[in-house]
mmCIF file of C-alpha atoms and ligand atoms in Angstrom:
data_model
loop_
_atom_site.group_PDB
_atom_site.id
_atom_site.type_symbol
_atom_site.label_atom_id
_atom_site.label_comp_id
_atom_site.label_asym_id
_atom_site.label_seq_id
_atom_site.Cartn_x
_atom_site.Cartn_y
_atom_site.Cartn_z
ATOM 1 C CA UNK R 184 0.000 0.000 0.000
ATOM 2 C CA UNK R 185 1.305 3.275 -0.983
ATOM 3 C CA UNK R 186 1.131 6.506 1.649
ATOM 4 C CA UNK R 187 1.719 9.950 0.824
ATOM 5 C CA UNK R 188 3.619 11.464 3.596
ATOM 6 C CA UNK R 189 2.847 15.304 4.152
ATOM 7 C CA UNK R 190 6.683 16.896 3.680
ATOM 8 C CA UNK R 191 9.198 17.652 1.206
ATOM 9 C CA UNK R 192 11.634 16.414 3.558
ATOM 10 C CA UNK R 193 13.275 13.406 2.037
ATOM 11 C CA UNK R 194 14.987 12.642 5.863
ATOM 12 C CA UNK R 195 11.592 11.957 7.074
ATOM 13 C CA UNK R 196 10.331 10.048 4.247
ATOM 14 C CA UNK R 197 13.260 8.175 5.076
ATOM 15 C CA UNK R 198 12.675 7.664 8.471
ATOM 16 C CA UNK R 199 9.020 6.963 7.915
ATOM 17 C CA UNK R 200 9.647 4.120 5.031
ATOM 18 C CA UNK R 201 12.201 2.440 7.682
ATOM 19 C CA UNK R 202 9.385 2.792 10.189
ATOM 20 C CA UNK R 203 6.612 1.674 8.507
ATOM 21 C CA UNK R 204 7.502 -1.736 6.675
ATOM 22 C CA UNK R 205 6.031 -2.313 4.060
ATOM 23 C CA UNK R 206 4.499 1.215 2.867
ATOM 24 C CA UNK R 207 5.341 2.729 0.352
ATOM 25 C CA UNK R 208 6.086 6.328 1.619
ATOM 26 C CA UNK R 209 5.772 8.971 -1.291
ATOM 27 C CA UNK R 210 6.736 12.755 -0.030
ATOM 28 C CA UNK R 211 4.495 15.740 -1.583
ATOM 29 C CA UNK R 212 5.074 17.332 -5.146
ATOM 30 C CA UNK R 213 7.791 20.219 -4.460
ATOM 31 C CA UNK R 214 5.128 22.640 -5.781
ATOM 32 C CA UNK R 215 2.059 21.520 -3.542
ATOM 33 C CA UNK R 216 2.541 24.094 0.127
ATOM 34 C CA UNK R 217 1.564 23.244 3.478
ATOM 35 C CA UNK R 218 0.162 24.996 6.027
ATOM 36 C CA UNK R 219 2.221 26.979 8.642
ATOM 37 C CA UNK R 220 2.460 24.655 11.965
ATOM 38 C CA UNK R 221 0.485 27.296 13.713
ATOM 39 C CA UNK R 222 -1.714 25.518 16.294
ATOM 40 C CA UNK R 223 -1.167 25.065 20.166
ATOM 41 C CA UNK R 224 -1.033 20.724 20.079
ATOM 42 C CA UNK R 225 0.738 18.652 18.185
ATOM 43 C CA UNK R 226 -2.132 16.731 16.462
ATOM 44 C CA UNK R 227 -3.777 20.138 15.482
ATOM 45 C CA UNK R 228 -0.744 20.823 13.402
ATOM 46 C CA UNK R 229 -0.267 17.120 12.062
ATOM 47 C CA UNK R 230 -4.095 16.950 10.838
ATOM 48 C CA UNK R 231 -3.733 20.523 9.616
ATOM 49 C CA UNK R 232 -0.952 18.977 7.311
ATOM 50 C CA UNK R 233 -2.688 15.504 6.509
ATOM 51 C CA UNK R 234 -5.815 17.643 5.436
ATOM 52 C CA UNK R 235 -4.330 19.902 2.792
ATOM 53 C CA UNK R 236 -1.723 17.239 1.132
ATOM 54 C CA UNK R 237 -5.660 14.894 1.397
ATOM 55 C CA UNK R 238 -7.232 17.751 -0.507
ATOM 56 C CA UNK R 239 -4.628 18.391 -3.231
ATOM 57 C CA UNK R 240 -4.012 15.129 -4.143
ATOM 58 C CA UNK R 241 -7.823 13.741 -3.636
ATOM 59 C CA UNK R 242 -6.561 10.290 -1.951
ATOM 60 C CA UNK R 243 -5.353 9.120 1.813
ATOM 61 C CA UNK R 244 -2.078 11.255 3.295
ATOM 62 C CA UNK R 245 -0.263 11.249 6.757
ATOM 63 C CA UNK R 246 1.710 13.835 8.496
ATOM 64 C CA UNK R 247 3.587 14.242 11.377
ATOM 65 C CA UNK R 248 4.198 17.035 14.193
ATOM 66 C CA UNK R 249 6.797 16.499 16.850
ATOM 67 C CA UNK R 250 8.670 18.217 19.559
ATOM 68 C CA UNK R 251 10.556 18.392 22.974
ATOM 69 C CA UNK R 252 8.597 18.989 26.461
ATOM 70 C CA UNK R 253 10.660 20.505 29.221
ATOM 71 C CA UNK R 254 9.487 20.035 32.571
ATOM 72 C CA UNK R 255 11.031 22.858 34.258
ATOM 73 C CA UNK R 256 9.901 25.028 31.614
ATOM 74 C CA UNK R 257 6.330 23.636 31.901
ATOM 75 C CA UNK R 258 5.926 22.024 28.978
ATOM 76 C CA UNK R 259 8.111 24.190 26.536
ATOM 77 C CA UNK R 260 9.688 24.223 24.012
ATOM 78 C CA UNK R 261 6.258 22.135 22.866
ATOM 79 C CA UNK R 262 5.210 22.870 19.737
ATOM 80 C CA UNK R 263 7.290 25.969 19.127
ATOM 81 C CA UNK R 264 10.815 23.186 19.548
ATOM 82 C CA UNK R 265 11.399 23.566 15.764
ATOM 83 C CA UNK R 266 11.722 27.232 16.322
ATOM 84 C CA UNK R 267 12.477 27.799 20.179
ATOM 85 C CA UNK R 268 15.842 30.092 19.754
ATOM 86 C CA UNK R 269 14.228 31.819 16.449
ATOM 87 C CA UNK R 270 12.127 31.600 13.333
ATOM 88 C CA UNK R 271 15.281 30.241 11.882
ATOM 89 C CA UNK R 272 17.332 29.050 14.226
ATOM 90 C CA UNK R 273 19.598 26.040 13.856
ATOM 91 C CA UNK R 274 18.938 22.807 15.859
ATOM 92 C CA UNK R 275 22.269 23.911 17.879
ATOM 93 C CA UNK R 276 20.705 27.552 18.948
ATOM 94 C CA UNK R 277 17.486 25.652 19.989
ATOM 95 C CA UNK R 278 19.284 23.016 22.106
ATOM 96 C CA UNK R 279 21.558 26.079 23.824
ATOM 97 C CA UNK R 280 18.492 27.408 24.498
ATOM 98 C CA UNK R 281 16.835 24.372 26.463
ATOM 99 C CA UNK R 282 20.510 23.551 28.184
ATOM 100 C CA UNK R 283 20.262 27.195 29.323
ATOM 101 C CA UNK R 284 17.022 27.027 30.816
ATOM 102 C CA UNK R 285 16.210 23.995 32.031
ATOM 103 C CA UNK R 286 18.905 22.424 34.809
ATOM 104 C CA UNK R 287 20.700 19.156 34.319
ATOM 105 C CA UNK R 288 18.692 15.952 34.936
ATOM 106 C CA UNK R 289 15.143 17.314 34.593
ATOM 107 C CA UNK R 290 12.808 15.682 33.184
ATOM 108 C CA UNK R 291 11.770 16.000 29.247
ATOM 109 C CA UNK R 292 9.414 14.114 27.028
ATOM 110 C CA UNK R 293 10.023 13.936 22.595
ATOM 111 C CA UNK R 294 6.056 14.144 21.835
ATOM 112 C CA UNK R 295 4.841 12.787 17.974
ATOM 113 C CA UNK R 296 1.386 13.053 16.540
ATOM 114 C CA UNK R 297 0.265 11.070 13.436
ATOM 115 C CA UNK R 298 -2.384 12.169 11.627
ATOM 116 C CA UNK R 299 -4.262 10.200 8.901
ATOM 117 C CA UNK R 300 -6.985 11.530 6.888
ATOM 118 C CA UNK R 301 -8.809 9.357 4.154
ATOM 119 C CA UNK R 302 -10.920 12.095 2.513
ATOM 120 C CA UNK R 303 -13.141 9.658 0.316
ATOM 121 C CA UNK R 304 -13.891 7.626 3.315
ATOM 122 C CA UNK R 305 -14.094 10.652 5.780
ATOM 123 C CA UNK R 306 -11.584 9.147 8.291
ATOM 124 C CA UNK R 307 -9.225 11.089 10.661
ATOM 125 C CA UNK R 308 -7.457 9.449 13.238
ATOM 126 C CA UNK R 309 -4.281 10.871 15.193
ATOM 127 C CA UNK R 310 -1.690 8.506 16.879
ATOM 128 C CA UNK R 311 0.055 10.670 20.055
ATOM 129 C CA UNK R 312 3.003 8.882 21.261
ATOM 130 C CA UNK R 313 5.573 9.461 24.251
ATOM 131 C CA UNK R 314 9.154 8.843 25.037
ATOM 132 C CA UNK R 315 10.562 10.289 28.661
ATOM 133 C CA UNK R 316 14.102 10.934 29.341
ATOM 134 C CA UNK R 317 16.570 13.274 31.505
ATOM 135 C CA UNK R 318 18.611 16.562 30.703
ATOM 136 C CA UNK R 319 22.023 15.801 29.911
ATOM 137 C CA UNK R 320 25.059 17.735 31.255
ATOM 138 C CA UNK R 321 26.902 17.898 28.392
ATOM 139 C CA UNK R 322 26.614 17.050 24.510
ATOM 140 C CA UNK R 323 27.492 13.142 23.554
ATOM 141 C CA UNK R 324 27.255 11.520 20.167
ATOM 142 C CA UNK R 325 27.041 12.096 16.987
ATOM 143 C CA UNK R 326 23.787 10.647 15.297
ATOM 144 C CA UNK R 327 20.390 11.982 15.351
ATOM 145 C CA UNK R 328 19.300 15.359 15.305
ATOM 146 C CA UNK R 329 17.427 18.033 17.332
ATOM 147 C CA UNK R 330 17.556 17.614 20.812
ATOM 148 C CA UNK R 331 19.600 14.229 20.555
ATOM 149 C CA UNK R 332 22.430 14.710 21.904
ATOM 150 C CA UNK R 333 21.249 16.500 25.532
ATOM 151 C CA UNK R 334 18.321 13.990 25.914
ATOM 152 C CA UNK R 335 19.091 10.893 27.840
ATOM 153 C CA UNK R 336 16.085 8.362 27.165
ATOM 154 C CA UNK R 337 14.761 6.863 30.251
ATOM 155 C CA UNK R 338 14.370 3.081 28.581
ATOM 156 C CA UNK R 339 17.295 3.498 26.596
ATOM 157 C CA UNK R 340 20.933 1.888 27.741
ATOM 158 C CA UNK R 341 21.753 3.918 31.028
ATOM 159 C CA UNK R 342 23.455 7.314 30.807
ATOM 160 C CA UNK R 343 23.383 7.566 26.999
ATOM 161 C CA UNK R 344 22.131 10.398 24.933
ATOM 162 C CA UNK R 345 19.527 9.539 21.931
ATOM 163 C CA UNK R 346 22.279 10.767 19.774
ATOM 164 C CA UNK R 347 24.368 7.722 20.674
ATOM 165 C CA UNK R 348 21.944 5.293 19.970
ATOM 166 C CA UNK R 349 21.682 3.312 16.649
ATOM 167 C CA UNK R 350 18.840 4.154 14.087
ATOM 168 C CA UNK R 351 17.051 0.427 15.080
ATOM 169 C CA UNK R 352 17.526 1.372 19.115
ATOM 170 C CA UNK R 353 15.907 4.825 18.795
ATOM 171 C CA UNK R 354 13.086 3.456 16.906
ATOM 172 C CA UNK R 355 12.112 0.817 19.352
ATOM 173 C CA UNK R 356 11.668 3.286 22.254
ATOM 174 C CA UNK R 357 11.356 6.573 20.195
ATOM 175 C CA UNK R 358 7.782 8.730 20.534
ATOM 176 C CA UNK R 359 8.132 8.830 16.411
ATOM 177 C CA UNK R 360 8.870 4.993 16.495
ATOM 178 C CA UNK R 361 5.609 4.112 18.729
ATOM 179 C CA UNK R 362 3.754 6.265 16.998
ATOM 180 C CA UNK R 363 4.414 4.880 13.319
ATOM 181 C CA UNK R 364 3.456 1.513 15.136
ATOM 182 C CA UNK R 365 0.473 2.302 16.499
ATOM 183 C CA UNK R 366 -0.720 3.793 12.778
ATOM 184 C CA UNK R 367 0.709 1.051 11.108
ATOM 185 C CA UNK R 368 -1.109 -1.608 13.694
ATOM 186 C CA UNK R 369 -4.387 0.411 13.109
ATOM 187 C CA UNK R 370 -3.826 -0.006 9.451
ATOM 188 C CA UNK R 371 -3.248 -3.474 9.267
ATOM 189 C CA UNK R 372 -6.594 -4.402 11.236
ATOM 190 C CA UNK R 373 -8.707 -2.091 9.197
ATOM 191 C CA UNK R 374 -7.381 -3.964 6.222
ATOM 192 C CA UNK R 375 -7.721 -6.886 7.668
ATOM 193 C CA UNK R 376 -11.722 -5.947 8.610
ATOM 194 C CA UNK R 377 -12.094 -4.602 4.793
ATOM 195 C CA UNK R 378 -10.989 -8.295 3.710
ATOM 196 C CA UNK R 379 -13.068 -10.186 6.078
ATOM 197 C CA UNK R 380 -15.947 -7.984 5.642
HETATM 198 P P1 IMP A 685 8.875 18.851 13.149
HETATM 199 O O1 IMP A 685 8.133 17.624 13.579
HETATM 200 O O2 IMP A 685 9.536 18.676 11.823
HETATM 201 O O3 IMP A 685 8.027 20.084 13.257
HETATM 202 O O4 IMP A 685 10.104 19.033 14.145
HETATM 203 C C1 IMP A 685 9.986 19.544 15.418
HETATM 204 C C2 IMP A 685 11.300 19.782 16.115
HETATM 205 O O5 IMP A 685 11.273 18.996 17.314
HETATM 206 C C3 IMP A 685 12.575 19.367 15.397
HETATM 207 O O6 IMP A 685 13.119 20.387 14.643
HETATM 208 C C4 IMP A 685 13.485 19.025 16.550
HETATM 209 O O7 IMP A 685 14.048 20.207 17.033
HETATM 210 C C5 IMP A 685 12.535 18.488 17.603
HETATM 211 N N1 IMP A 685 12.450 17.005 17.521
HETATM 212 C C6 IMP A 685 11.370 16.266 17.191
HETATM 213 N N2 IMP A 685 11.661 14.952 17.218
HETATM 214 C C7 IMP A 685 12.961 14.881 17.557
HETATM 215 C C8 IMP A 685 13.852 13.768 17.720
HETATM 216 O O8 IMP A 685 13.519 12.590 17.534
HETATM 217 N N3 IMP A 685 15.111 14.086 18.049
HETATM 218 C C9 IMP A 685 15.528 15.366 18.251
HETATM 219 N N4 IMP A 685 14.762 16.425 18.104
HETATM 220 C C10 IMP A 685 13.469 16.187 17.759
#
């Protein structure tokens, strides 16, 4: 089954076609826009995405919003995470940022919504999906992006940083990993209930 992924990001079609096996994830044409990730959750701005690829292209499309929740900053950099130090600032100003304001060893949560919107059928569903972890003290490793390297996953091995971890060990316990499983779980049994009627 083929899925049209909201983004022209070929990083997360990427990530999304290792995620969900066997999907074929197709990004957007480069000339079709997307709306601004304006809203205050992160499934506002996933379905706001999902519905305007759906209504271009007439057929089923996913999208995906995702972020970093600090505790001792009550919940920021939330939705804004993309854009915390700036309009355009780089993932390294936005992690600065959160290492400056929020002490070593609080807690933080990586938040992903999935949105999937079937226009022909009239579905919507959004997947929400979780993964805890601490404030580093300092910057480790070398893989990832974002926040990686300052966020130290609470089921992960003990004391590393997401940015240390292999692509298959950050999927299992990642909030982007669950939540491509949960969508992908969902899809299987509604195929499955089309089939069997
Ligand atoms: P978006 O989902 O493309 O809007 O990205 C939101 C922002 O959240 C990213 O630019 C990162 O700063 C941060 N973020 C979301 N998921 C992750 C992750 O898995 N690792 C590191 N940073 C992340």
């Amino acid at each position: 089954m083929q899925l049209l992924l909201a983004t022209h990001n070929e990083h997360k079609r990427r990530e999304f076609a290792r995620l969900l096996v066997g999907f074929e994830v197709k990004v957007l044409p480069q000339d079709v826009q997307l709306p601004p990730e304006d809203g205050e959750t992160f499934a506002e701005n996933a379905l706001g995405k999902a519905r305007a690829a759906a209504l271009v292209t007439g057929g089923v499309a996913i999208a995906d919003d995702s972020g970093i929740e600090a505790a001792a900053l009550g919940g920021a950099p939330g939705v804004r995470s993309a854009r915390y130090a700036g309009e355009d600032a780089s993932d390294e100003e936005n992690l600065r940022k959160l290492l400056g304001e929020a002490p070593a060893g609080s807690g933080l949560e990586y938040v992903c919504a999935i949105a999937y919107v079937d226009p022909l059928g009239g579905v919507e569903r959004v997947f929400e999906e979780r993964c805890a972890g601490r404030l580093a003290g300092e910057l480790r490793g070398e893989r990832g992006f974002g926040y990686d390297p300052a966020f130290l996953p609470l089921d992960g091995p003990e004391g590393m940083t997401m940015a240390e971890l292999s692509d298959a060990q950050k999927d299992a316990i990642s909030h982007r990993g669950k939540a491509a499983r949960a969508l992908e779980e969902w899809l299987r049994r509604s195929e499955q209930a089309l089939r069997t009627g």
